[in-house]
């Protein structure tokens, strides 16, 4: 039997949003998800298995730490998939050019110095009298002068040459103004940028003393953000860094929807949770047909995970994963660990935390993990109405429990 040849496609610089969007897109084009293996405490790889419309196997592995998506499939399937996947953003693509330029500059300096310093000295020592008589002082006087002048000119050229590319780069720099940006969104965007691999953020002041934020990524690309009234101005060269920054500043949640379904819970939701819940609700309206609608529940349940984490932090429950704060009671229900209960001294708070985590564990873990059967079949949702019902129930659970928190005056410190 001849083995089916497979090729591998590697896509660098993929964030969670672009990967999730890609899966929604390929589902909409008739690809069926058969298996999903999530990350764990010791593994940061998400593994997906799909079948193409022609029933050919596809394996996708997403490295959540390195932000790399690899796809293994037959050449024909891979070619068909390519337009549906994120665009690769290679790391450190400019580094080789910088190294080559520096090395050439060093060699050029060494050649000029060695040749000009050594040659006059050798001729002067070996033929002292005859050539000094016949060609008295012309070569002796002129050569050192011309050598120095040439060396100085060469050094000046080398020193001045780096300035030219800098001037050219400045012409590529542009600015984008995003209007109506609130203080909370700005603060969240800056903090969220800090979580990206290789991105550094530094608060500085411009010439007029106004506060700015300078962003630098692993490729040494830079972008500057400053607030002008209710608007934010982003300045930098077009590229991934500018795109990431703009998406966080300009991205908006549908506050109308959130106020309709979560009027009380809004005060407890962080900016990322608001965006995930808003996107989850609008995705159901924008996506026409999928073979598995469970993928649309990932963002809303990610919002619930963040809410649980924020509520834990408010009571100084510091755990790496939210589930580590819970244990099962004699009836098999998830409860906060006894050590936390003694310290907190509230009845309502533990009830709320148990209800939220029970919802998270029962639904999110069920639909995004494969079961334990031999075939390891995916627990997908083929009916859109069923998935919408799960989302509506999630919103009800969040709102009801946040109302209970508000009744006891519970607050969450703003980020």
Coordinates of C-alpha atoms in Angstrom, one line a residue:
X1 CA 0.0 0.0 0.0
X2 CA 1.3 3.4 -0.9
X3 CA 1.3 6.0 1.9
X4 CA -0.5 9.2 1.4
X5 CA 2.0 12.0 1.1
X6 CA 1.6 14.9 3.5
X7 CA 3.1 18.3 3.6
X8 CA 3.5 20.7 6.5
X9 CA 2.6 24.3 6.6
X10 CA 4.0 26.5 9.4
X11 CA 2.3 29.8 10.3
X12 CA 4.1 32.1 12.7
X13 CA 2.7 35.0 14.8
X14 CA -0.8 33.6 15.2
X15 CA -2.8 35.0 18.2
X16 CA -5.7 33.2 19.8
X17 CA -8.2 35.4 18.0
X18 CA -6.8 34.7 14.5
X19 CA -6.7 31.0 15.1
X20 CA -10.3 30.8 16.5
X21 CA -11.5 32.9 13.5
X22 CA -9.7 30.4 11.1
X23 CA -11.5 27.4 12.7
X24 CA -14.8 29.2 12.2
X25 CA -13.9 29.9 8.6
X26 CA -12.9 26.3 7.7
X27 CA -15.9 24.9 9.5
X28 CA -18.0 27.1 7.3
X29 CA -16.3 25.6 4.2
X30 CA -17.4 22.1 5.0
X31 CA -14.4 20.8 7.1
X32 CA -15.5 18.6 10.0
X33 CA -13.8 18.6 13.4
X34 CA -13.2 15.0 14.6
X35 CA -10.9 15.5 17.7
X36 CA -9.6 18.2 19.9
X37 CA -6.9 17.9 22.6
X38 CA -6.5 21.0 24.8
X39 CA -3.6 22.4 26.7
X40 CA -2.7 21.3 30.2
X41 CA -0.5 22.3 33.1
X42 CA 2.5 20.6 31.4
X43 CA 1.6 21.0 27.7
X44 CA 1.0 24.3 25.8
X45 CA -0.1 22.6 22.5
X46 CA -3.7 22.5 21.2
X47 CA -4.2 19.7 18.8
X48 CA -7.1 19.6 16.3
X49 CA -8.0 16.9 13.8
X50 CA -10.3 17.6 10.9
X51 CA -11.7 15.9 7.8
X52 CA -11.7 17.7 4.5
X53 CA -14.9 17.8 2.4
X54 CA -13.3 14.9 0.5
X55 CA -12.7 13.0 3.8
X56 CA -8.9 13.5 3.9
X57 CA -7.3 13.8 7.3
X58 CA -5.9 17.2 8.5
X59 CA -3.9 17.8 11.7
X60 CA -3.5 21.2 13.1
X61 CA -1.3 22.0 16.1
X62 CA -1.4 25.4 17.8
X63 CA 1.5 26.3 20.1
X64 CA -0.2 28.8 22.4
X65 CA 3.2 29.9 23.9
X66 CA 5.2 30.5 20.7
X67 CA 2.0 31.5 18.7
X68 CA 2.8 29.0 15.9
X69 CA 0.2 27.1 13.9
X70 CA 1.3 24.0 12.0
X71 CA -0.9 22.1 9.5
X72 CA -0.2 18.6 8.2
X73 CA -2.3 17.5 5.2
X74 CA -1.9 16.3 1.6
X75 CA -0.6 18.9 -0.9
X76 CA -4.0 19.3 -2.5
X77 CA -5.8 19.8 0.7
X78 CA -3.2 22.1 2.0
X79 CA -3.5 24.3 -1.1
X80 CA -7.2 24.5 -0.6
X81 CA -6.9 25.3 3.1
X82 CA -4.2 28.0 2.7
X83 CA -6.6 30.9 1.9
X84 CA -8.7 30.1 5.0
X85 CA -5.8 30.2 7.4
X86 CA -4.1 33.2 9.1
X87 CA -1.2 34.9 7.4
X88 CA 2.3 34.0 8.7
X89 CA 4.3 36.8 10.5
X90 CA 7.9 35.4 10.7
X91 CA 9.9 36.4 13.7
X92 CA 13.2 38.3 13.5
X93 CA 13.0 38.6 9.7
X94 CA 15.2 41.7 9.7
X95 CA 18.0 40.4 11.9
X96 CA 20.2 38.8 9.1
X97 CA 20.3 42.0 7.1
X98 CA 21.4 44.0 10.2
X99 CA 24.2 41.5 10.9
X100 CA 25.5 41.5 7.4
X101 CA 25.6 45.3 7.3
X102 CA 27.6 45.5 10.5
X103 CA 30.1 42.9 9.5
X104 CA 30.8 44.5 6.1
X105 CA 31.3 47.8 7.9
X106 CA 33.9 46.3 10.3
X107 CA 35.8 44.6 7.4
X108 CA 35.9 47.8 5.4
X109 CA 37.4 49.7 8.3
X110 CA 40.0 47.0 9.0
X111 CA 41.1 46.8 5.3
X112 CA 41.6 50.6 5.1
X113 CA 43.6 50.8 8.3
X114 CA 45.8 47.7 7.7
X115 CA 46.8 48.4 4.1
X116 CA 47.5 52.1 4.5
X117 CA 49.3 51.8 7.8
X118 CA 51.6 48.9 6.7
X119 CA 52.6 49.7 3.1
X120 CA 54.3 53.1 3.7
X121 CA 56.3 51.6 6.6
X122 CA 57.6 48.7 4.5
X123 CA 58.8 50.8 1.6
X124 CA 60.5 53.4 3.8
X125 CA 62.5 50.6 5.6
X126 CA 63.5 48.5 2.6
X127 CA 64.7 51.2 0.2
X128 CA 65.8 54.1 2.3
X129 CA 68.5 56.1 0.2
X130 CA 68.0 55.4 -3.5
X131 CA 64.4 56.2 -3.8
X132 CA 64.7 59.1 -1.4
X133 CA 67.3 60.6 -3.8
X134 CA 65.6 59.9 -7.1
X135 CA 62.1 60.7 -6.0
X136 CA 62.8 63.0 -3.2
X137 CA 59.8 63.9 -1.1
X138 CA 56.9 63.5 -3.4
X139 CA 55.9 60.0 -2.5
X140 CA 57.0 60.2 1.0
X141 CA 55.1 63.4 1.6
X142 CA 52.1 62.9 -0.6
X143 CA 51.3 59.3 0.2
X144 CA 50.6 59.7 3.9
X145 CA 48.6 62.8 3.3
X146 CA 46.5 61.1 0.6
X147 CA 46.1 58.0 2.7
X148 CA 44.9 60.0 5.6
X149 CA 42.5 61.9 3.5
X150 CA 41.1 58.7 1.9
X151 CA 40.8 57.1 5.3
X152 CA 39.0 60.1 6.7
X153 CA 36.7 60.3 3.7
X154 CA 36.0 56.5 3.9
X155 CA 35.3 56.8 7.7
X156 CA 33.0 59.8 7.1
X157 CA 31.2 57.9 4.4
X158 CA 30.7 54.9 6.7
X159 CA 29.6 57.1 9.6
X160 CA 27.2 59.0 7.4
X161 CA 25.8 56.1 5.5
X162 CA 23.7 54.7 8.3
X163 CA 21.8 58.0 8.5
X164 CA 20.4 57.6 5.0
X165 CA 18.3 54.5 5.7
X166 CA 17.0 56.1 8.9
X167 CA 15.7 59.1 6.9
X168 CA 14.1 56.7 4.5
X169 CA 12.4 54.7 7.3
X170 CA 10.9 57.9 8.7
X171 CA 9.0 58.4 5.5
X172 CA 7.2 55.1 6.1
X173 CA 6.0 56.1 9.5
X174 CA 2.3 57.1 9.7
X175 CA -0.3 57.8 12.4
X176 CA -3.8 56.6 13.0
X177 CA -6.4 58.4 15.2
X178 CA -9.0 56.4 17.0
X179 CA -11.8 58.5 18.4
X180 CA -14.0 58.1 21.5
X181 CA -11.5 55.9 23.5
X182 CA -12.4 55.8 27.2
X183 CA -9.8 55.6 30.0
X184 CA -10.7 51.9 30.8
X185 CA -10.3 50.7 27.3
X186 CA -6.9 52.6 26.9
X187 CA -5.7 51.1 30.2
X188 CA -6.8 47.6 29.2
X189 CA -5.2 47.8 25.8
X190 CA -1.9 48.8 27.2
X191 CA -1.9 46.0 29.8
X192 CA -3.1 43.5 27.2
X193 CA -0.2 44.4 24.9
X194 CA 2.2 43.6 27.7
X195 CA 1.0 40.0 27.6
X196 CA 2.2 39.5 24.0
X197 CA 5.4 37.6 23.5
X198 CA 8.4 39.9 23.0
X199 CA 6.4 43.1 23.4
X200 CA 7.8 45.7 25.8
X201 CA 5.9 48.8 26.9
X202 CA 7.5 52.0 28.4
X203 CA 5.7 55.1 29.6
X204 CA 7.5 58.3 28.4
X205 CA 6.8 62.0 28.0
X206 CA 6.9 64.0 24.8
X207 CA 8.5 67.5 24.3
X208 CA 5.4 69.1 25.8
X209 CA 5.4 66.9 28.9
X210 CA 2.4 64.8 27.7
X211 CA 2.4 61.1 28.6
X212 CA 3.1 58.6 25.8
X213 CA 3.5 54.9 25.7
X214 CA 6.3 53.4 23.5
X215 CA 5.8 49.8 22.3
X216 CA 8.7 47.6 21.0
X217 CA 8.4 44.0 19.7
X218 CA 10.9 41.2 19.3
X219 CA 11.8 42.5 15.8
X220 CA 12.7 46.0 17.3
X221 CA 9.7 47.5 15.5
X222 CA 8.3 50.5 17.5
X223 CA 5.0 52.2 17.8
X224 CA 3.9 55.2 20.0
X225 CA 0.5 55.8 21.6
X226 CA -0.7 59.0 23.1
X227 CA -4.0 60.3 24.2
X228 CA -5.4 63.6 22.9
X229 CA -8.7 64.5 24.6
X230 CA -11.1 61.6 23.9
X231 CA -9.0 60.3 21.0
X232 CA -5.9 58.1 20.8
X233 CA -3.1 58.7 18.2
X234 CA -1.0 55.6 17.3
X235 CA 2.2 56.4 15.4
X236 CA 4.5 53.9 13.8
X237 CA 5.4 51.9 10.7
X238 CA 2.7 49.7 9.3
X239 CA 3.2 46.1 10.5
X240 CA 2.1 43.5 13.0
X241 CA 2.8 45.7 16.0
X242 CA 0.7 48.6 14.7
X243 CA -2.1 46.1 13.8
X244 CA -2.1 44.5 17.3
X245 CA -2.2 47.9 19.0
X246 CA -4.9 49.3 16.7
X247 CA -7.1 46.2 17.2
X248 CA -7.0 46.6 20.9
X249 CA -7.7 50.3 20.9
X250 CA -10.3 50.4 18.2
X251 CA -12.0 47.0 19.0
X252 CA -15.4 47.7 20.4
X253 CA -18.0 45.6 22.2
X254 CA -21.6 45.9 21.6
X255 CA -22.6 47.7 24.8
X256 CA -26.3 47.6 23.7
X257 CA -26.3 43.8 23.8
X258 CA -24.3 43.7 27.0
X259 CA -26.6 46.1 28.8
X260 CA -29.6 44.2 27.6
X261 CA -28.5 40.8 28.9
X262 CA -26.0 41.7 31.6
X263 CA -27.0 45.1 33.2
X264 CA -25.7 44.2 36.7
X265 CA -22.9 41.9 35.7
X266 CA -21.2 44.7 33.6
X267 CA -19.7 46.2 36.8
X268 CA -17.8 42.9 37.4
X269 CA -16.7 42.2 33.8
X270 CA -13.2 43.1 32.7
X271 CA -12.7 44.6 29.2
X272 CA -11.5 41.2 27.7
X273 CA -14.6 39.5 29.2
X274 CA -16.9 42.2 27.7
X275 CA -15.3 41.8 24.3
X276 CA -15.5 38.0 24.3
X277 CA -19.1 37.9 25.4
X278 CA -20.1 40.6 22.9
X279 CA -18.3 38.8 20.1
X280 CA -19.9 35.5 21.1
X281 CA -23.4 37.0 20.8
X282 CA -22.7 38.7 17.5
X283 CA -21.0 35.7 16.0
X284 CA -24.2 33.7 16.1
X285 CA -25.8 36.3 13.9
X286 CA -22.9 36.7 11.5
X287 CA -22.2 32.9 10.9
X288 CA -24.7 31.3 8.6
X289 CA -23.8 27.5 8.7
X290 CA -21.3 25.4 10.5
X291 CA -21.0 21.6 11.0
X292 CA -20.1 22.2 14.7
X293 CA -21.4 25.3 16.5
X294 CA -19.5 24.5 19.7
X295 CA -16.6 26.6 18.4
X296 CA -18.8 29.7 18.8
X297 CA -19.0 29.0 22.5
X298 CA -15.3 29.2 23.1
X299 CA -15.1 33.0 23.4
X300 CA -18.1 33.4 25.8
X301 CA -16.7 30.6 28.1
X302 CA -13.3 32.2 28.0
X303 CA -15.0 35.3 29.3
X304 CA -16.5 33.3 32.1
X305 CA -13.1 31.9 32.9
X306 CA -11.7 35.4 33.2
X307 CA -14.6 36.5 35.4
X308 CA -14.0 33.6 37.8
X309 CA -10.3 34.5 37.9
X310 CA -11.0 38.2 38.6
X311 CA -13.4 37.3 41.4
X312 CA -10.8 35.0 42.9
X313 CA -8.2 37.7 42.8
X314 CA -10.6 40.1 44.5
X315 CA -10.5 37.7 47.6
X316 CA -6.7 37.1 47.2
X317 CA -7.2 33.6 45.9
X318 CA -4.0 33.3 43.9
X319 CA -4.0 30.1 41.8
X320 CA -2.4 29.3 38.4
X321 CA -5.6 27.8 37.0
X322 CA -9.0 28.6 38.3
X323 CA -9.9 24.9 39.0
X324 CA -7.1 24.7 41.6
X325 CA -9.2 26.7 44.0
X326 CA -11.9 24.1 44.1
X327 CA -12.5 20.6 45.6
X328 CA -15.4 18.2 45.4
X329 CA -17.7 17.7 48.4
X330 CA -19.3 14.4 49.4
X331 CA -22.0 14.8 46.8
X332 CA -19.5 15.5 44.0
X333 CA -20.2 19.2 43.8
X334 CA -17.4 21.7 43.2
X335 CA -16.8 23.9 46.3
X336 CA -14.1 26.4 47.2
X337 CA -11.4 24.7 49.3
X338 CA -12.0 24.9 53.1
X339 CA -9.0 27.1 53.7
X340 CA -10.4 29.8 51.5
X341 CA -13.9 29.5 53.2
X342 CA -12.5 30.0 56.7
X343 CA -10.6 33.1 55.6
X344 CA -13.3 34.8 53.5
X345 CA -16.2 34.6 56.0
X346 CA -19.0 35.1 53.5
X347 CA -21.8 32.7 52.6
X348 CA -22.9 34.3 49.3
X349 CA -19.4 34.6 47.7
X350 CA -18.7 30.8 47.9
X351 CA -22.1 30.0 46.5
X352 CA -21.5 32.3 43.6
X353 CA -18.1 30.9 42.9
X354 CA -19.3 27.3 43.0
X355 CA -22.2 28.1 40.6
X356 CA -19.9 29.9 38.1
X357 CA -17.3 27.2 38.1
X358 CA -19.9 24.4 37.8
X359 CA -21.2 26.1 34.7
X360 CA -17.7 26.6 33.3
X361 CA -16.6 23.0 34.0
X362 CA -19.8 21.3 32.8
X363 CA -20.2 23.1 29.5
X364 CA -16.8 24.5 28.4
X365 CA -14.8 21.4 29.3
X366 CA -17.5 19.1 27.8
X367 CA -17.8 20.7 24.4
X368 CA -14.1 21.6 23.8
X369 CA -12.6 18.3 25.0
X370 CA -12.8 14.9 23.4
X371 CA -14.5 12.2 25.3
X372 CA -12.8 9.1 26.7
X373 CA -14.2 6.5 24.3
X374 CA -11.9 4.4 22.1
X375 CA -12.9 6.4 19.0
X376 CA -12.4 9.7 20.9
X377 CA -15.3 11.3 19.1
X378 CA -15.8 15.0 19.4
X379 CA -18.8 16.3 21.3
X380 CA -19.9 18.8 18.7
X381 CA -23.2 20.7 18.3
X382 CA -24.7 20.4 14.9
X383 CA -27.9 22.4 15.8
X384 CA -27.4 26.2 16.0
X385 CA -30.5 26.7 18.2
X386 CA -29.0 24.3 20.8
X387 CA -25.7 26.3 20.9
X388 CA -27.7 29.6 21.2
X389 CA -29.6 28.1 24.1
X390 CA -26.4 27.2 25.9
X391 CA -25.1 30.8 25.3
X392 CA -28.3 32.3 26.7
X393 CA -28.1 30.1 29.8
X394 CA -24.5 31.2 30.3
X395 CA -25.6 34.8 30.3
X396 CA -28.4 34.1 32.7
X397 CA -26.0 32.3 35.1
X398 CA -23.5 35.2 35.0
X399 CA -26.2 37.9 35.5
X400 CA -28.0 36.0 38.3
X401 CA -24.9 35.4 40.3
X402 CA -23.5 38.9 39.8
X403 CA -26.8 40.2 41.2
X404 CA -26.2 38.1 44.4
X405 CA -22.7 39.7 44.7
X406 CA -24.2 43.2 44.2
X407 CA -26.7 42.6 47.0
X408 CA -23.9 42.1 49.5
X409 CA -21.9 45.1 48.2
X410 CA -19.1 43.0 46.7
X411 CA -16.7 44.9 44.5
X412 CA -13.8 44.2 42.2
X413 CA -10.9 46.6 42.0
X414 CA -10.6 48.1 38.5
X415 CA -7.6 46.9 36.5

